[in-house]
mmCIF file of C-alpha atoms in Angstrom:
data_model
loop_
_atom_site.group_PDB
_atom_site.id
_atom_site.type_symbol
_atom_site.label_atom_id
_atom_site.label_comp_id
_atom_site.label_asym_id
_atom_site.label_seq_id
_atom_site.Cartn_x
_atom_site.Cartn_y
_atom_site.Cartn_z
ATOM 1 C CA UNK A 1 -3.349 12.863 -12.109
ATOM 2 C CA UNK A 2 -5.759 10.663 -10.134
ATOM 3 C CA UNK A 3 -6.513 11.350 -6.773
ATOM 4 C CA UNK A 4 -5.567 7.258 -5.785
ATOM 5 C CA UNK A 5 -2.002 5.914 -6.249
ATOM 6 C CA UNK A 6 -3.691 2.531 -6.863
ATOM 7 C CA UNK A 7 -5.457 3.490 -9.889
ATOM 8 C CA UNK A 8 -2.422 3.270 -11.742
ATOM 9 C CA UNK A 9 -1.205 -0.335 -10.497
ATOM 10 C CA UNK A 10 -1.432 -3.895 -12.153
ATOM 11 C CA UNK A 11 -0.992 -6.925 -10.471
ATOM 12 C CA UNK A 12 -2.251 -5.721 -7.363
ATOM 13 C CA UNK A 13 -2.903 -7.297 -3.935
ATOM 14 C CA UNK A 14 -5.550 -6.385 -1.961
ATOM 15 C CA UNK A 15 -3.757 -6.372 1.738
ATOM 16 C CA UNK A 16 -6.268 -5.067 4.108
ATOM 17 C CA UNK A 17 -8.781 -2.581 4.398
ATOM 18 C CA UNK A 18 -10.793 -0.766 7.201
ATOM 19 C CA UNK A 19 -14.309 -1.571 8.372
ATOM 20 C CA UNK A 20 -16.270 -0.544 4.696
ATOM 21 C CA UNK A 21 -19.229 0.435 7.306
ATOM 22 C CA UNK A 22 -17.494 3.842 8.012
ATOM 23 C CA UNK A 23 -17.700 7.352 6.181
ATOM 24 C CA UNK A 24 -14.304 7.256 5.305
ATOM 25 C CA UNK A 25 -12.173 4.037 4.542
ATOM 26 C CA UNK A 26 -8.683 2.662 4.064
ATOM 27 C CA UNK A 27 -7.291 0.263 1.215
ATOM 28 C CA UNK A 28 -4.189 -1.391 1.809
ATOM 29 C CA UNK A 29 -3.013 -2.757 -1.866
ATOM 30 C CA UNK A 30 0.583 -3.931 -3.175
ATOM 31 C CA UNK A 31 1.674 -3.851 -6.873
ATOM 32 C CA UNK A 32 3.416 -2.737 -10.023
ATOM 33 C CA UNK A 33 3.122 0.776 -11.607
ATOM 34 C CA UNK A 34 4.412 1.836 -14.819
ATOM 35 C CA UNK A 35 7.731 1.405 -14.129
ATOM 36 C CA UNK A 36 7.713 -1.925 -12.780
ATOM 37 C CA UNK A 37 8.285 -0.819 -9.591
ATOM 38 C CA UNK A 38 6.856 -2.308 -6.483
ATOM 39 C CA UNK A 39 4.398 -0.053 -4.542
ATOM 40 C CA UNK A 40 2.605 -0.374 -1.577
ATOM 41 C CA UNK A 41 -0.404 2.130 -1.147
ATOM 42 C CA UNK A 42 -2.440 3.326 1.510
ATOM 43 C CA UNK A 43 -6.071 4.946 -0.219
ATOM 44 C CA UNK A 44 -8.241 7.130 1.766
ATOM 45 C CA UNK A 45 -12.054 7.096 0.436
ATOM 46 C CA UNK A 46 -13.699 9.856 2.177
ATOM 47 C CA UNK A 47 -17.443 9.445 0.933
ATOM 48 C CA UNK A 48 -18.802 12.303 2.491
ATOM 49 C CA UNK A 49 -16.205 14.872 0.963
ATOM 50 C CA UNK A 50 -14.351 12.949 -1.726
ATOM 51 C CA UNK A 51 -12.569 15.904 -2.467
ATOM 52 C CA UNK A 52 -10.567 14.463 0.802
ATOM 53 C CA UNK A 53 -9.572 11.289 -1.278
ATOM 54 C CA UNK A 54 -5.947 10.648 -1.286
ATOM 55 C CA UNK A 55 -3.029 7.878 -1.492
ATOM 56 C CA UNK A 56 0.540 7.837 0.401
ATOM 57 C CA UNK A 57 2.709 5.059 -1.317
ATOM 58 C CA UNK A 58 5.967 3.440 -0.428
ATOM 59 C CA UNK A 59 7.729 3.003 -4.177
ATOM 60 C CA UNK A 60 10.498 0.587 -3.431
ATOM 61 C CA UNK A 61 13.749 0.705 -5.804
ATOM 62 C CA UNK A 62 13.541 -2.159 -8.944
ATOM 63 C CA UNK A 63 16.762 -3.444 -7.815
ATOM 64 C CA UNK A 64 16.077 -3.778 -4.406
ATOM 65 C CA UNK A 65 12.946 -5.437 -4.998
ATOM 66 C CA UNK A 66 14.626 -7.733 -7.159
ATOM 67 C CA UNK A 67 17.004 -9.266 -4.698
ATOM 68 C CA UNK A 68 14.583 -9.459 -2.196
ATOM 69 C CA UNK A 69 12.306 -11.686 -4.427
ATOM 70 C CA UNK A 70 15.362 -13.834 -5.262
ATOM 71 C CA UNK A 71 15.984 -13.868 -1.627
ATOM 72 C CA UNK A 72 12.893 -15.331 -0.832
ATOM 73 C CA UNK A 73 12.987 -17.800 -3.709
ATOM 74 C CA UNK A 74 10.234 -16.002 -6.082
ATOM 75 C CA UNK A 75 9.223 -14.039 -9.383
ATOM 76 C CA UNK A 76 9.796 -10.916 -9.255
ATOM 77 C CA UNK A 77 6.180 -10.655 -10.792
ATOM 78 C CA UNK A 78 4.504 -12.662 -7.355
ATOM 79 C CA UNK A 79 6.052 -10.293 -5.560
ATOM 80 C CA UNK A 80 2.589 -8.103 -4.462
ATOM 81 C CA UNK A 81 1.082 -11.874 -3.755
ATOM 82 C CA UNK A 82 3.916 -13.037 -1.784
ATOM 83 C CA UNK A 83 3.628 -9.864 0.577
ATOM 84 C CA UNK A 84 -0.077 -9.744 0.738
ATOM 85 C CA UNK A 85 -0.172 -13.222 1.902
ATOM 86 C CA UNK A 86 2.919 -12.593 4.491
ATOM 87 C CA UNK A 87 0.228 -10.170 6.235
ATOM 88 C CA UNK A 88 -2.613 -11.970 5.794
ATOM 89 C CA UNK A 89 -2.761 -11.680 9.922
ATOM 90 C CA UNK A 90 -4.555 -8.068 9.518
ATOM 91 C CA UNK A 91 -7.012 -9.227 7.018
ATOM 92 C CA UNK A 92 -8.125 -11.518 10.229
ATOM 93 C CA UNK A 93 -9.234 -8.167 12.449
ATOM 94 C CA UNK A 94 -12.684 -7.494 13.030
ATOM 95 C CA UNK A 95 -13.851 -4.065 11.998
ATOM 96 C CA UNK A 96 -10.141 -2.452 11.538
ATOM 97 C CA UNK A 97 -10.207 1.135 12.077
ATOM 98 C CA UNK A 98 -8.218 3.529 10.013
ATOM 99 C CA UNK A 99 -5.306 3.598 12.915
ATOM 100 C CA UNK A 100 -4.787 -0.165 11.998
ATOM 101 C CA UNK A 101 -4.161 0.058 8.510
ATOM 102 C CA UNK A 102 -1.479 2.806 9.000
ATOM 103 C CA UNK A 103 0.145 0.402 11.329
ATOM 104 C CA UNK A 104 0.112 -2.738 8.736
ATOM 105 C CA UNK A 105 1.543 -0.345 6.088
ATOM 106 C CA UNK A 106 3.756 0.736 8.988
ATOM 107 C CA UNK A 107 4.594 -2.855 9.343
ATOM 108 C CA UNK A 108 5.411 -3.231 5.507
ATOM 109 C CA UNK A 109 7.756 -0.571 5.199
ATOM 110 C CA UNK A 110 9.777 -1.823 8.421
ATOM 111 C CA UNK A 111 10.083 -5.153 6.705
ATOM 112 C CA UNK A 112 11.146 -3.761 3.478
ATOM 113 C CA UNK A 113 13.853 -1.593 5.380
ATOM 114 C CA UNK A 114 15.085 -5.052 7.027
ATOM 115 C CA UNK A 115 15.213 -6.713 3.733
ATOM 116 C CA UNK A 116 17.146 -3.710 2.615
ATOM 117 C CA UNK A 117 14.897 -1.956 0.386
ATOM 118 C CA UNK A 118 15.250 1.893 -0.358
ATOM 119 C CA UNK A 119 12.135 3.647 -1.320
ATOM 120 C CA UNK A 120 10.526 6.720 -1.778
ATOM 121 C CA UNK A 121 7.026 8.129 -0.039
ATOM 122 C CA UNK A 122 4.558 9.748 -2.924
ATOM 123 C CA UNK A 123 1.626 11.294 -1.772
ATOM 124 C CA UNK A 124 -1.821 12.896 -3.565
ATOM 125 C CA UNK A 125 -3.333 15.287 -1.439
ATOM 126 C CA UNK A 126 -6.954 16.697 -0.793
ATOM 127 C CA UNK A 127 -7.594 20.191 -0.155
ATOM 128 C CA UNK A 128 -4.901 22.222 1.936
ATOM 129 C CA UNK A 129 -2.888 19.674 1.373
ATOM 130 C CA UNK A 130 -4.496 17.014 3.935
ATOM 131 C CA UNK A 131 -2.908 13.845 3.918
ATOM 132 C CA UNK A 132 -4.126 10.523 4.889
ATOM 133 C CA UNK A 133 -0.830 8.735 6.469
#
């Protein structure tokens, strides 16, 4: 299994990341996996001890997803576009720090629970278990 969540999407969005100037980074991405289910995905790079790499993803439920893209009057397919575009407001912040990113996925998964989405929280870990969000 990879160590990043994100290595298994298509049709991703790239929502934010922190500042790319640091040791360790976040990604903030939205898309499809396998299963044609909408994920949204936090991935730690840790480029000092990449055995510290890891992902914690929001998988929303098909159906769910589905009605909320008909809600808002769009393919289910430009769904990761449509939502990386709703926060294009954190892509604006100068230097982000890790703490920001957790609160735009944060963000995400509040909207998605006011739109009525159920989903799940999958996680890859780095040593001990450490998890990034």
């Amino acid at each position: 299994m990879s160590k990043h969540i994100s290595d298994t999407l298509y049709r991703v969005g790239h929502i934010m990341s922190s500042d790319e100037d640091q040791p360790i980074i976040m990604d903030l991405l939205v898309g499809f996996n396998f299963s044609d289910e909408l994920v949204i995905v936090i991935d730690l790079f840790d480029y000092e001890e990449p055995a510290y790499n890891c992902s914690t993803a929001a998988i929303v439920n098909t159906d769910d997803a589905r009605i909320m893209a008909r809600r808002h009057n769009i393919a289910y397919s430009q769904l990761p576009r449509f939502i990386a575009e709703c926060m294009a407001e954190w892509r604006g912040i100068i230097n982000p720090g890790l703490n920001c990113v957790r609160d735009c996925f944060k963000e995400i998964t509040e909207c998605l629970l006011d739109e009525g989405c159920r989903f799940r929280i999958k996680r890859t870990h780095g040593p001990n278990y450490y998890i990034c969000c």
